């Protein structure tokens, strides 16, 4: 949790959100490369995970180990992982002026767990785990559930699907709607892009959004 001993955030924090198969990880890496080429120090990271303890929690959750405990327990585990990730990696990077580009963050909890857990619990967990380490720009890569799942299945080439990937297409579609609603409610932070575009076109749109948001020349 945040306390008065924490230093000032000087870097920029960008997150990517979206459903399965939306191409987030490719675009996270491409944006990180562009920022580095522009001369910025960049930390590329992901959730769930990003720090050794959070990666251990990631394994536990995605293997379905917490599923039987219910969505509140899962939400708490995601928040615990996030707290460690923020404390160990994100905040120290931002305090030293680095840019942080993260594949999924707090909005994933609000959408995935928020379907089953009340909003005030999600708010509290977010406050505890994130504090003032909130992203200034969130890129939502939007894709239909069917298309995203087809892509994710192709990408995994028959590997066993994780706890969330194996859910019904209607659940994935409901998550897509929830992401869009969230983006609509915070237009100053979100940029929503069509994830079915060619990766190169999408990369340019993301770079454009980033330049505008942070007044980069
Ligand atoms: P991952 O393999 O990283 O998926 P993706 O490539 O789609 O990002 O698995 C993360 C899964 O965990 C994904 O299905 C979304 C889910 N998730 C939550 O349910 N809550 C969260 O807070 C986060 C960060 C992820």
PDB file of C-alpha atoms and ligand atoms in Angstrom:
ATOM      1  CA  UNK A   1       0.000   0.000   0.000  1.00  0.00           C
ATOM      2  CA  UNK A   2       1.121   3.521  -0.597  1.00  0.00           C
ATOM      3  CA  UNK A   3       2.631   5.444   2.321  1.00  0.00           C
ATOM      4  CA  UNK A   4       4.243   8.809   2.842  1.00  0.00           C
ATOM      5  CA  UNK A   5       7.765   7.391   2.409  1.00  0.00           C
ATOM      6  CA  UNK A   6       7.123   6.805  -1.266  1.00  0.00           C
ATOM      7  CA  UNK A   7       8.917   8.925  -3.786  1.00  0.00           C
ATOM      8  CA  UNK A   8       7.543  10.934  -6.623  1.00  0.00           C
ATOM      9  CA  UNK A   9       6.422   9.282  -9.831  1.00  0.00           C
ATOM     10  CA  UNK A  10       8.413  10.827 -12.657  1.00  0.00           C
ATOM     11  CA  UNK A  11       8.085   8.296 -15.467  1.00  0.00           C
ATOM     12  CA  UNK A  12       5.080   7.450 -17.613  1.00  0.00           C
ATOM     13  CA  UNK A  13       2.908   4.410 -17.128  1.00  0.00           C
ATOM     14  CA  UNK A  14       1.119   2.803 -20.096  1.00  0.00           C
ATOM     15  CA  UNK A  15      -1.035  -0.323 -19.958  1.00  0.00           C
ATOM     16  CA  UNK A  16      -2.570  -2.561 -22.598  1.00  0.00           C
ATOM     17  CA  UNK A  17      -5.881  -4.333 -22.134  1.00  0.00           C
ATOM     18  CA  UNK A  18      -8.107  -6.543 -24.234  1.00  0.00           C
ATOM     19  CA  UNK A  19      -9.526 -10.022 -24.603  1.00  0.00           C
ATOM     20  CA  UNK A  20      -7.774 -13.240 -25.497  1.00  0.00           C
ATOM     21  CA  UNK A  21      -5.965 -13.121 -28.853  1.00  0.00           C
ATOM     22  CA  UNK A  22      -6.101  -9.341 -29.182  1.00  0.00           C
ATOM     23  CA  UNK A  23      -2.370  -9.157 -29.922  1.00  0.00           C
ATOM     24  CA  UNK A  24      -1.418  -7.200 -26.803  1.00  0.00           C
ATOM     25  CA  UNK A  25       1.958  -8.741 -26.186  1.00  0.00           C
ATOM     26  CA  UNK A  26       3.176  -8.013 -29.745  1.00  0.00           C
ATOM     27  CA  UNK A  27       2.077  -4.395 -29.449  1.00  0.00           C
ATOM     28  CA  UNK A  28       3.541  -3.980 -25.948  1.00  0.00           C
ATOM     29  CA  UNK A  29       6.946  -5.001 -27.319  1.00  0.00           C
ATOM     30  CA  UNK A  30       6.654  -2.792 -30.383  1.00  0.00           C
ATOM     31  CA  UNK A  31       5.716   0.267 -28.354  1.00  0.00           C
ATOM     32  CA  UNK A  32       8.534  -0.427 -25.893  1.00  0.00           C
ATOM     33  CA  UNK A  33      10.988  -0.618 -28.826  1.00  0.00           C
ATOM     34  CA  UNK A  34       9.743   2.649 -30.302  1.00  0.00           C
ATOM     35  CA  UNK A  35      10.080   4.407 -26.961  1.00  0.00           C
ATOM     36  CA  UNK A  36      13.612   3.060 -26.537  1.00  0.00           C
ATOM     37  CA  UNK A  37      14.490   4.207 -30.055  1.00  0.00           C
ATOM     38  CA  UNK A  38      13.185   7.641 -29.080  1.00  0.00           C
ATOM     39  CA  UNK A  39      15.716   7.656 -26.224  1.00  0.00           C
ATOM     40  CA  UNK A  40      13.580   6.737 -23.215  1.00  0.00           C
ATOM     41  CA  UNK A  41      14.437   4.148 -20.575  1.00  0.00           C
ATOM     42  CA  UNK A  42      11.652   1.569 -20.721  1.00  0.00           C
ATOM     43  CA  UNK A  43      10.541  -1.330 -18.552  1.00  0.00           C
ATOM     44  CA  UNK A  44       8.350  -3.855 -20.341  1.00  0.00           C
ATOM     45  CA  UNK A  45       6.284  -6.052 -18.063  1.00  0.00           C
ATOM     46  CA  UNK A  46       3.079  -8.072 -17.759  1.00  0.00           C
ATOM     47  CA  UNK A  47       0.300  -9.191 -15.460  1.00  0.00           C
ATOM     48  CA  UNK A  48      -0.504 -11.418 -13.812  1.00  0.00           C
ATOM     49  CA  UNK A  49       3.181 -11.625 -12.942  1.00  0.00           C
ATOM     50  CA  UNK A  50       6.038  -9.236 -13.583  1.00  0.00           C
ATOM     51  CA  UNK A  51       7.925  -9.914 -10.328  1.00  0.00           C
ATOM     52  CA  UNK A  52       9.098 -13.299  -8.983  1.00  0.00           C
ATOM     53  CA  UNK A  53       6.361 -13.546  -6.339  1.00  0.00           C
ATOM     54  CA  UNK A  54       3.667 -12.337  -8.713  1.00  0.00           C
ATOM     55  CA  UNK A  55       4.823 -14.881 -11.324  1.00  0.00           C
ATOM     56  CA  UNK A  56       4.387 -17.635  -8.707  1.00  0.00           C
ATOM     57  CA  UNK A  57       0.841 -16.429  -8.040  1.00  0.00           C
ATOM     58  CA  UNK A  58       0.239 -16.279 -11.817  1.00  0.00           C
ATOM     59  CA  UNK A  59       1.111 -19.983 -12.163  1.00  0.00           C
ATOM     60  CA  UNK A  60      -1.190 -20.883  -9.312  1.00  0.00           C
ATOM     61  CA  UNK A  61      -4.166 -18.938 -10.688  1.00  0.00           C
ATOM     62  CA  UNK A  62      -3.811 -19.879 -14.367  1.00  0.00           C
ATOM     63  CA  UNK A  63      -3.503 -23.562 -13.478  1.00  0.00           C
ATOM     64  CA  UNK A  64      -6.988 -23.187 -12.000  1.00  0.00           C
ATOM     65  CA  UNK A  65      -5.803 -23.896  -8.443  1.00  0.00           C
ATOM     66  CA  UNK A  66      -7.832 -21.018  -6.979  1.00  0.00           C
ATOM     67  CA  UNK A  67     -10.962 -21.587  -9.062  1.00  0.00           C
ATOM     68  CA  UNK A  68     -12.665 -23.679  -6.391  1.00  0.00           C
ATOM     69  CA  UNK A  69     -12.219 -20.903  -3.843  1.00  0.00           C
ATOM     70  CA  UNK A  70     -14.426 -18.611  -5.890  1.00  0.00           C
ATOM     71  CA  UNK A  71     -14.025 -15.287  -7.695  1.00  0.00           C
ATOM     72  CA  UNK A  72     -13.412 -13.209  -4.534  1.00  0.00           C
ATOM     73  CA  UNK A  73     -10.411 -15.345  -3.666  1.00  0.00           C
ATOM     74  CA  UNK A  74      -9.128 -15.076  -7.222  1.00  0.00           C
ATOM     75  CA  UNK A  75      -9.606 -11.293  -7.140  1.00  0.00           C
ATOM     76  CA  UNK A  76      -7.580 -11.133  -3.905  1.00  0.00           C
ATOM     77  CA  UNK A  77      -4.814 -13.232  -5.430  1.00  0.00           C
ATOM     78  CA  UNK A  78      -4.621 -11.009  -8.510  1.00  0.00           C
ATOM     79  CA  UNK A  79      -4.475  -7.989  -6.186  1.00  0.00           C
ATOM     80  CA  UNK A  80      -1.724  -9.565  -4.052  1.00  0.00           C
ATOM     81  CA  UNK A  81       0.297 -10.296  -7.181  1.00  0.00           C
ATOM     82  CA  UNK A  82      -0.270  -6.723  -8.379  1.00  0.00           C
ATOM     83  CA  UNK A  83       0.787  -5.238  -5.062  1.00  0.00           C
ATOM     84  CA  UNK A  84       4.124  -7.032  -5.255  1.00  0.00           C
ATOM     85  CA  UNK A  85       4.576  -6.134  -8.916  1.00  0.00           C
ATOM     86  CA  UNK A  86       3.865  -2.451  -8.223  1.00  0.00           C
ATOM     87  CA  UNK A  87       6.116  -2.328  -5.147  1.00  0.00           C
ATOM     88  CA  UNK A  88       9.048  -4.240  -6.630  1.00  0.00           C
ATOM     89  CA  UNK A  89       9.059  -3.230 -10.247  1.00  0.00           C
ATOM     90  CA  UNK A  90       6.586  -0.615 -11.464  1.00  0.00           C
ATOM     91  CA  UNK A  91       6.904   2.051  -8.776  1.00  0.00           C
ATOM     92  CA  UNK A  92      10.729   1.895  -8.546  1.00  0.00           C
ATOM     93  CA  UNK A  93      10.931   2.277 -12.332  1.00  0.00           C
ATOM     94  CA  UNK A  94       8.512   5.222 -12.393  1.00  0.00           C
ATOM     95  CA  UNK A  95      10.295   6.909  -9.488  1.00  0.00           C
ATOM     96  CA  UNK A  96      13.555   6.838 -11.432  1.00  0.00           C
ATOM     97  CA  UNK A  97      11.903   8.397 -14.463  1.00  0.00           C
ATOM     98  CA  UNK A  98      11.527   5.250 -16.554  1.00  0.00           C
ATOM     99  CA  UNK A  99       8.566   4.479 -18.764  1.00  0.00           C
ATOM    100  CA  UNK A 100       6.625   1.337 -17.881  1.00  0.00           C
ATOM    101  CA  UNK A 101       4.649  -0.549 -20.521  1.00  0.00           C
ATOM    102  CA  UNK A 102       2.524  -3.309 -19.002  1.00  0.00           C
ATOM    103  CA  UNK A 103       0.522  -6.096 -20.664  1.00  0.00           C
ATOM    104  CA  UNK A 104      -2.727  -6.080 -18.609  1.00  0.00           C
ATOM    105  CA  UNK A 105      -3.189  -4.295 -15.270  1.00  0.00           C
ATOM    106  CA  UNK A 106      -5.985  -3.247 -12.905  1.00  0.00           C
ATOM    107  CA  UNK A 107      -8.669  -3.024 -15.618  1.00  0.00           C
ATOM    108  CA  UNK A 108      -8.367  -6.773 -16.207  1.00  0.00           C
ATOM    109  CA  UNK A 109      -9.387  -7.398 -12.594  1.00  0.00           C
ATOM    110  CA  UNK A 110     -12.306  -4.997 -12.946  1.00  0.00           C
ATOM    111  CA  UNK A 111     -13.492  -6.793 -16.078  1.00  0.00           C
ATOM    112  CA  UNK A 112     -12.649 -10.465 -15.418  1.00  0.00           C
ATOM    113  CA  UNK A 113     -13.268 -10.662 -11.662  1.00  0.00           C
ATOM    114  CA  UNK A 114     -15.665  -7.701 -11.600  1.00  0.00           C
ATOM    115  CA  UNK A 115     -18.264  -9.827 -13.345  1.00  0.00           C
ATOM    116  CA  UNK A 116     -18.665 -11.862 -10.185  1.00  0.00           C
ATOM    117  CA  UNK A 117     -17.354  -9.584  -7.425  1.00  0.00           C
ATOM    118  CA  UNK A 118     -19.052  -6.356  -6.313  1.00  0.00           C
ATOM    119  CA  UNK A 119     -17.614  -3.029  -7.414  1.00  0.00           C
ATOM    120  CA  UNK A 120     -16.754  -1.773  -3.928  1.00  0.00           C
ATOM    121  CA  UNK A 121     -14.554  -4.830  -3.278  1.00  0.00           C
ATOM    122  CA  UNK A 122     -12.812  -4.306  -6.611  1.00  0.00           C
ATOM    123  CA  UNK A 123     -12.332  -0.600  -5.734  1.00  0.00           C
ATOM    124  CA  UNK A 124     -10.774  -1.498  -2.392  1.00  0.00           C
ATOM    125  CA  UNK A 125      -8.424  -4.116  -3.861  1.00  0.00           C
ATOM    126  CA  UNK A 126      -7.407  -1.657  -6.576  1.00  0.00           C
ATOM    127  CA  UNK A 127      -6.682   1.038  -4.022  1.00  0.00           C
ATOM    128  CA  UNK A 128      -4.560  -1.326  -1.939  1.00  0.00           C
ATOM    129  CA  UNK A 129      -2.589  -2.801  -4.825  1.00  0.00           C
ATOM    130  CA  UNK A 130      -2.208   0.212  -7.096  1.00  0.00           C
ATOM    131  CA  UNK A 131      -2.326   3.296  -4.865  1.00  0.00           C
ATOM    132  CA  UNK A 132      -1.307   6.273  -6.967  1.00  0.00           C
ATOM    133  CA  UNK A 133       0.550   4.104  -9.506  1.00  0.00           C
ATOM    134  CA  UNK A 134      -2.212   4.475 -12.052  1.00  0.00           C
ATOM    135  CA  UNK A 135      -1.637   4.315 -15.797  1.00  0.00           C
ATOM    136  CA  UNK A 136      -1.890   7.589 -17.694  1.00  0.00           C
ATOM    137  CA  UNK A 137      -2.635   5.839 -20.979  1.00  0.00           C
ATOM    138  CA  UNK A 138      -4.454   2.542 -21.471  1.00  0.00           C
ATOM    139  CA  UNK A 139      -4.664   1.032 -24.945  1.00  0.00           C
ATOM    140  CA  UNK A 140      -7.680  -1.238 -25.319  1.00  0.00           C
ATOM    141  CA  UNK A 141      -7.260  -3.635 -28.226  1.00  0.00           C
ATOM    142  CA  UNK A 142     -10.796  -4.521 -29.188  1.00  0.00           C
ATOM    143  CA  UNK A 143     -11.701  -7.745 -30.996  1.00  0.00           C
ATOM    144  CA  UNK A 144     -14.796  -9.938 -31.131  1.00  0.00           C
ATOM    145  CA  UNK A 145     -14.687 -12.873 -28.731  1.00  0.00           C
ATOM    146  CA  UNK A 146     -14.936 -15.418 -31.547  1.00  0.00           C
ATOM    147  CA  UNK A 147     -12.095 -13.955 -33.582  1.00  0.00           C
ATOM    148  CA  UNK A 148      -9.900 -13.437 -30.518  1.00  0.00           C
ATOM    149  CA  UNK A 149     -10.403 -16.989 -29.300  1.00  0.00           C
ATOM    150  CA  UNK A 150      -9.692 -18.439 -32.771  1.00  0.00           C
ATOM    151  CA  UNK A 151      -6.431 -16.488 -32.809  1.00  0.00           C
ATOM    152  CA  UNK A 152      -5.502 -17.540 -29.269  1.00  0.00           C
ATOM    153  CA  UNK A 153      -6.141 -21.210 -30.079  1.00  0.00           C
ATOM    154  CA  UNK A 154      -4.014 -21.005 -33.254  1.00  0.00           C
ATOM    155  CA  UNK A 155      -1.249 -19.279 -31.335  1.00  0.00           C
ATOM    156  CA  UNK A 156      -1.184 -21.943 -28.614  1.00  0.00           C
ATOM    157  CA  UNK A 157      -1.046 -24.757 -31.234  1.00  0.00           C
ATOM    158  CA  UNK A 158      -3.081 -27.205 -29.207  1.00  0.00           C
ATOM    159  CA  UNK A 159      -1.462 -26.430 -25.839  1.00  0.00           C
ATOM    160  CA  UNK A 160      -3.803 -26.756 -22.893  1.00  0.00           C
ATOM    161  CA  UNK A 161      -5.940 -23.648 -22.475  1.00  0.00           C
ATOM    162  CA  UNK A 162      -5.663 -21.751 -19.196  1.00  0.00           C
ATOM    163  CA  UNK A 163      -8.289 -21.109 -16.543  1.00  0.00           C
ATOM    164  CA  UNK A 164      -9.810 -18.163 -18.437  1.00  0.00           C
ATOM    165  CA  UNK A 165      -9.232 -19.136 -22.068  1.00  0.00           C
ATOM    166  CA  UNK A 166     -11.363 -22.236 -21.696  1.00  0.00           C
ATOM    167  CA  UNK A 167     -14.511 -20.337 -20.771  1.00  0.00           C
ATOM    168  CA  UNK A 168     -17.523 -20.085 -23.076  1.00  0.00           C
ATOM    169  CA  UNK A 169     -17.519 -17.596 -25.972  1.00  0.00           C
ATOM    170  CA  UNK A 170     -20.480 -15.732 -24.417  1.00  0.00           C
ATOM    171  CA  UNK A 171     -18.361 -15.019 -21.322  1.00  0.00           C
ATOM    172  CA  UNK A 172     -15.600 -13.620 -23.526  1.00  0.00           C
ATOM    173  CA  UNK A 173     -18.125 -11.462 -25.370  1.00  0.00           C
ATOM    174  CA  UNK A 174     -19.461 -10.096 -22.070  1.00  0.00           C
ATOM    175  CA  UNK A 175     -15.885  -9.197 -21.093  1.00  0.00           C
ATOM    176  CA  UNK A 176     -15.410  -7.368 -24.364  1.00  0.00           C
ATOM    177  CA  UNK A 177     -18.526  -5.288 -23.626  1.00  0.00           C
ATOM    178  CA  UNK A 178     -17.297  -4.608 -20.081  1.00  0.00           C
ATOM    179  CA  UNK A 179     -13.923  -3.385 -21.394  1.00  0.00           C
ATOM    180  CA  UNK A 180     -15.659  -1.091 -23.888  1.00  0.00           C
ATOM    181  CA  UNK A 181     -17.925   0.310 -21.179  1.00  0.00           C
ATOM    182  CA  UNK A 182     -14.976   0.947 -18.888  1.00  0.00           C
ATOM    183  CA  UNK A 183     -13.114   2.716 -21.707  1.00  0.00           C
ATOM    184  CA  UNK A 184     -16.147   4.834 -22.441  1.00  0.00           C
ATOM    185  CA  UNK A 185     -16.351   5.898 -18.793  1.00  0.00           C
ATOM    186  CA  UNK A 186     -12.709   7.106 -18.756  1.00  0.00           C
ATOM    187  CA  UNK A 187     -12.011   8.626 -22.170  1.00  0.00           C
ATOM    188  CA  UNK A 188      -9.133  10.712 -20.783  1.00  0.00           C
ATOM    189  CA  UNK A 189      -7.156   7.522 -20.060  1.00  0.00           C
ATOM    190  CA  UNK A 190      -8.310   4.984 -22.668  1.00  0.00           C
ATOM    191  CA  UNK A 191      -7.676   4.721 -26.387  1.00  0.00           C
ATOM    192  CA  UNK A 192      -9.744   1.999 -28.071  1.00  0.00           C
ATOM    193  CA  UNK A 193      -8.314   0.462 -31.252  1.00  0.00           C
ATOM    194  CA  UNK A 194      -9.518  -2.186 -33.672  1.00  0.00           C
ATOM    195  CA  UNK A 195      -7.325  -5.233 -33.009  1.00  0.00           C
ATOM    196  CA  UNK A 196      -8.258  -6.905 -36.311  1.00  0.00           C
ATOM    197  CA  UNK A 197      -6.050  -4.453 -38.214  1.00  0.00           C
ATOM    198  CA  UNK A 198      -2.636  -5.567 -39.436  1.00  0.00           C
ATOM    199  CA  UNK A 199      -0.079  -5.431 -36.602  1.00  0.00           C
ATOM    200  CA  UNK A 200       1.969  -2.792 -38.421  1.00  0.00           C
ATOM    201  CA  UNK A 201      -1.051  -0.483 -38.853  1.00  0.00           C
ATOM    202  CA  UNK A 202      -1.984  -0.967 -35.224  1.00  0.00           C
ATOM    203  CA  UNK A 203       1.570  -0.237 -34.123  1.00  0.00           C
ATOM    204  CA  UNK A 204       1.460   3.114 -35.909  1.00  0.00           C
ATOM    205  CA  UNK A 205      -1.910   4.015 -34.380  1.00  0.00           C
ATOM    206  CA  UNK A 206      -0.612   3.184 -30.900  1.00  0.00           C
ATOM    207  CA  UNK A 207       2.513   5.251 -31.443  1.00  0.00           C
ATOM    208  CA  UNK A 208       0.382   8.139 -32.652  1.00  0.00           C
ATOM    209  CA  UNK A 209      -1.845   7.887 -29.542  1.00  0.00           C
ATOM    210  CA  UNK A 210       1.220   7.799 -27.310  1.00  0.00           C
ATOM    211  CA  UNK A 211       2.809  10.828 -28.969  1.00  0.00           C
ATOM    212  CA  UNK A 212      -0.410  12.775 -28.573  1.00  0.00           C
ATOM    213  CA  UNK A 213      -1.002  11.778 -24.958  1.00  0.00           C
ATOM    214  CA  UNK A 214       2.521  12.634 -23.837  1.00  0.00           C
ATOM    215  CA  UNK A 215       3.257  15.474 -26.259  1.00  0.00           C
ATOM    216  CA  UNK A 216       6.216  13.673 -27.806  1.00  0.00           C
ATOM    217  CA  UNK A 217       7.643  15.310 -30.882  1.00  0.00           C
TER     218      UNK A 217
HETATM  219  P1  LIG B   1      -2.238 -14.526 -20.170  1.00  0.00           P
HETATM  220  O1  LIG B   1      -1.693 -15.823 -20.690  1.00  0.00           O
HETATM  221  O2  LIG B   1      -1.271 -13.489 -19.749  1.00  0.00           O
HETATM  222  O3  LIG B   1      -3.328 -13.992 -21.173  1.00  0.00           O
HETATM  223  P2  LIG B   1      -3.324 -12.888 -22.270  1.00  0.00           P
HETATM  224  O4  LIG B   1      -2.306 -13.295 -23.286  1.00  0.00           O
HETATM  225  O5  LIG B   1      -4.738 -12.924 -22.775  1.00  0.00           O
HETATM  226  O6  LIG B   1      -3.012 -11.608 -21.557  1.00  0.00           O
HETATM  227  O7  LIG B   1      -3.221 -14.911 -18.989  1.00  0.00           O
HETATM  228  C1  LIG B   1      -3.777 -14.003 -18.178  1.00  0.00           C
HETATM  229  C2  LIG B   1      -5.205 -14.401 -17.913  1.00  0.00           C
HETATM  230  O8  LIG B   1      -5.575 -13.913 -16.625  1.00  0.00           O
HETATM  231  C3  LIG B   1      -6.156 -13.781 -18.920  1.00  0.00           C
HETATM  232  O9  LIG B   1      -7.147 -14.731 -19.276  1.00  0.00           O
HETATM  233  C4  LIG B   1      -6.797 -12.665 -18.160  1.00  0.00           C
HETATM  234  C5  LIG B   1      -6.733 -13.114 -16.732  1.00  0.00           C
HETATM  235  N1  LIG B   1      -6.624 -12.006 -15.752  1.00  0.00           N
HETATM  236  C6  LIG B   1      -7.642 -11.813 -14.827  1.00  0.00           C
HETATM  237  O10 LIG B   1      -8.625 -12.558 -14.823  1.00  0.00           O
HETATM  238  N2  LIG B   1      -7.525 -10.806 -13.911  1.00  0.00           N
HETATM  239  C7  LIG B   1      -6.454  -9.972 -13.877  1.00  0.00           C
HETATM  240  O11 LIG B   1      -6.380  -9.063 -13.021  1.00  0.00           O
HETATM  241  C8  LIG B   1      -5.403 -10.184 -14.828  1.00  0.00           C
HETATM  242  C9  LIG B   1      -4.193  -9.299 -14.816  1.00  0.00           C
HETATM  243  C10 LIG B   1      -5.529 -11.215 -15.756  1.00  0.00           C
END
